[in-house]
XYZ file of N, CA, C and O in Angstrom:
256
model
N 87.537 122.635 94.938
C 87.260 122.919 96.338
C 87.118 121.599 97.101
O 86.420 120.694 96.665
N 87.790 121.498 98.231
C 87.716 120.261 99.010
C 86.637 120.349 100.077
O 86.328 121.428 100.579
N 86.106 119.190 100.415
C 85.099 119.144 101.468
C 85.776 119.258 102.824
O 86.884 118.760 103.017
N 85.090 119.878 103.770
C 85.626 120.008 105.116
C 85.636 118.647 105.805
O 84.707 117.867 105.662
N 86.703 118.386 106.531
C 86.783 117.166 107.319
C 86.892 117.545 108.786
O 87.457 118.575 109.138
N 86.355 116.688 109.615
C 86.383 116.884 111.057
C 87.294 115.821 111.665
O 87.165 114.645 111.356
N 88.206 116.259 112.525
C 89.143 115.329 113.165
C 88.590 114.911 114.514
O 88.307 115.764 115.362
N 88.425 113.624 114.694
C 87.939 113.099 115.976
C 89.010 112.207 116.589
O 89.511 111.297 115.950
N 89.353 112.489 117.836
C 90.276 111.661 118.605
C 89.425 110.708 119.430
O 88.770 111.116 120.376
N 89.426 109.441 119.047
C 88.559 108.455 119.695
C 89.208 107.903 120.949
O 90.374 107.520 120.944
N 88.433 107.863 122.027
C 88.896 107.342 123.310
C 87.837 106.422 123.894
O 86.650 106.686 123.760
N 88.294 105.349 124.556
C 87.362 104.486 125.272
C 86.868 105.214 126.514
O 87.668 105.762 127.276
N 85.578 105.242 126.720
C 84.984 105.954 127.855
C 85.425 105.347 129.185
O 85.756 106.060 130.121
N 85.449 104.023 129.277
C 85.721 103.358 130.553
C 87.145 103.572 131.061
O 87.361 103.685 132.261
N 88.121 103.660 130.163
C 89.522 103.739 130.593
C 90.280 104.934 130.033
O 91.456 105.099 130.346
N 89.636 105.753 129.204
C 90.257 106.911 128.564
C 91.434 106.515 127.673
O 92.326 107.310 127.425
N 91.453 105.262 127.182
C 92.510 104.801 126.296
C 92.295 105.393 124.908
O 91.191 105.348 124.371
N 93.350 105.948 124.338
C 93.308 106.545 123.012
C 93.267 105.438 121.960
O 94.134 104.573 121.924
N 92.259 105.446 121.092
C 92.113 104.438 120.042
C 92.687 104.885 118.710
O 93.046 104.074 117.880
N 92.726 106.182 118.489
C 93.232 106.696 117.229
C 92.447 107.914 116.790
O 91.497 108.332 117.436
N 92.860 108.478 115.667
C 92.209 109.653 115.113
C 91.562 109.274 113.797
O 92.163 108.559 112.998
N 90.330 109.714 113.605
C 89.641 109.514 112.330
C 89.241 110.866 111.778
O 89.011 111.814 112.522
N 89.178 110.943 110.463
C 88.764 112.161 109.773
C 87.443 111.865 109.081
O 87.355 110.931 108.290
N 86.417 112.636 109.423
C 85.073 112.391 108.925
C 84.558 113.599 108.163
O 84.839 114.735 108.515
N 83.784 113.339 107.132
C 83.097 114.395 106.413
C 81.674 114.507 106.933
O 81.256 113.777 107.820
N 80.929 115.433 106.379
C 79.525 115.588 106.772
C 78.692 114.525 106.070
O 79.018 114.131 104.957
N 77.622 114.036 106.641
C 77.124 114.361 107.978
C 77.885 113.581 109.052
O 78.286 112.448 108.821
N 78.073 114.214 110.185
C 78.797 113.588 111.287
C 77.882 112.647 112.064
O 76.694 112.912 112.212
N 78.445 111.559 112.590
C 77.656 110.683 113.463
C 77.231 111.424 114.731
O 77.837 112.422 115.117
N 76.206 110.940 115.366
C 75.677 111.523 116.602
C 75.838 110.540 117.746
O 76.177 109.373 117.541
N 75.551 110.983 118.961
C 75.582 110.123 120.134
C 74.639 108.947 119.895
O 73.564 109.103 119.327
N 75.075 107.783 120.296
C 74.383 106.489 120.169
C 74.515 105.874 118.778
O 74.051 104.763 118.562
N 75.155 106.562 117.822
C 75.432 105.938 116.536
C 76.537 104.903 116.714
O 77.352 104.995 117.633
N 76.573 103.929 115.830
C 77.607 102.897 115.852
C 78.545 103.144 114.677
O 78.105 103.385 113.553
N 79.856 103.104 114.964
C 80.860 103.274 113.915
C 81.774 102.055 113.919
O 81.916 101.381 114.937
N 82.385 101.795 112.778
C 83.332 100.688 112.649
C 84.748 101.240 112.655
O 85.033 102.234 111.980
N 85.609 100.586 113.428
C 87.036 100.891 113.409
C 87.721 99.552 113.204
O 87.737 98.716 114.115
N 88.235 99.346 112.019
C 88.790 98.034 111.689
C 87.681 96.999 111.709
O 86.666 97.153 111.041
N 87.849 95.971 112.505
C 86.872 94.883 112.602
C 85.910 95.066 113.769
O 85.030 94.239 113.979
N 86.085 96.109 114.558
C 85.280 96.292 115.775
C 84.246 97.389 115.606
O 84.464 98.361 114.881
N 83.126 97.225 116.300
C 82.071 98.233 116.307
C 82.114 98.978 117.639
O 82.331 98.377 118.691
N 81.898 100.288 117.565
C 81.888 101.130 118.752
C 80.647 102.012 118.736
O 80.260 102.525 117.694
N 80.061 102.200 119.918
C 78.935 103.115 120.092
C 79.481 104.437 120.598
O 80.285 104.471 121.528
N 79.036 105.540 119.998
C 79.458 106.871 120.442
C 78.670 107.230 121.700
O 77.441 107.222 121.684
N 79.389 107.528 122.778
C 78.754 107.859 124.054
C 78.721 109.347 124.330
O 77.783 109.856 124.930
N 79.766 110.038 123.928
C 79.901 111.450 124.290
C 80.752 112.168 123.261
O 81.793 111.661 122.837
N 80.304 113.344 122.846
C 81.055 114.166 121.903
C 81.679 115.334 122.646
O 81.063 115.897 123.549
N 82.887 115.703 122.248
C 83.531 116.859 122.843
C 82.826 118.147 122.455
O 81.912 118.158 121.627
N 83.250 119.255 123.022
C 82.583 120.532 122.793
C 82.855 121.100 121.406
O 82.053 121.827 120.859
N 83.994 120.778 120.819
C 84.353 121.284 119.487
C 84.240 120.136 118.495
O 85.056 119.234 118.489
N 83.242 120.161 117.640
C 82.990 119.038 116.738
C 83.992 118.942 115.593
O 84.019 117.957 114.884
N 84.827 119.955 115.397
C 85.814 119.885 114.324
C 87.054 119.091 114.725
O 87.661 118.434 113.906
N 87.465 119.169 115.969
C 88.655 118.454 116.447
C 88.488 118.212 117.931
O 88.882 119.013 118.752
N 87.856 117.112 118.264
C 87.548 116.912 119.669
C 87.728 115.465 120.081
O 87.814 114.573 119.244
N 87.795 115.257 121.379
C 87.788 113.905 121.912
C 86.367 113.377 121.850
O 85.420 114.073 122.215
N 86.235 112.174 121.346
C 84.948 111.504 121.244
C 85.071 110.207 122.032
O 85.994 109.426 121.805
N 84.167 109.999 122.984
C 84.232 108.828 123.839
C 83.294 107.757 123.331
O 82.128 108.022 123.007
N 83.826 106.532 123.231
C 83.089 105.404 122.676
C 83.216 104.187 123.600
O 84.046 104.171 124.501
N 82.366 103.200 123.358
C 82.529 101.898 124.012
C 82.327 100.832 122.952
O 81.565 101.017 121.989
N 83.041 99.719 123.120
C 82.960 98.641 122.145
C 81.613 97.942 122.243
O 81.111 97.693 123.336
N 81.025 97.643 121.086
C 79.783 96.883 121.037
C 80.148 95.422 121.185
O 80.931 94.886 120.390
N 79.611 94.785 122.205
C 79.909 93.371 122.463
C 79.054 92.493 121.562
O 77.886 92.765 121.351
N 79.669 91.451 121.044
C 78.933 90.502 120.209
C 78.008 89.676 121.080
O 78.339 89.327 122.195
N 76.821 89.387 120.541
C 75.847 88.601 121.300
C 75.862 87.165 120.895
O 76.207 86.777 119.858
């Protein structure tokens, strides 16, 4: 039996630019969590209404 995966279409909140699709297992990240995509960190700002396959809006975490 395979574990369920959730498809998230990642988009930048400021410009609605499509970053790519990621497939995540449980537990899913929540708003304000930080995720890594390649070498960059992104903060989750907004989740779509359908958590199985939805647009997720993020912003890049700026280095200090």
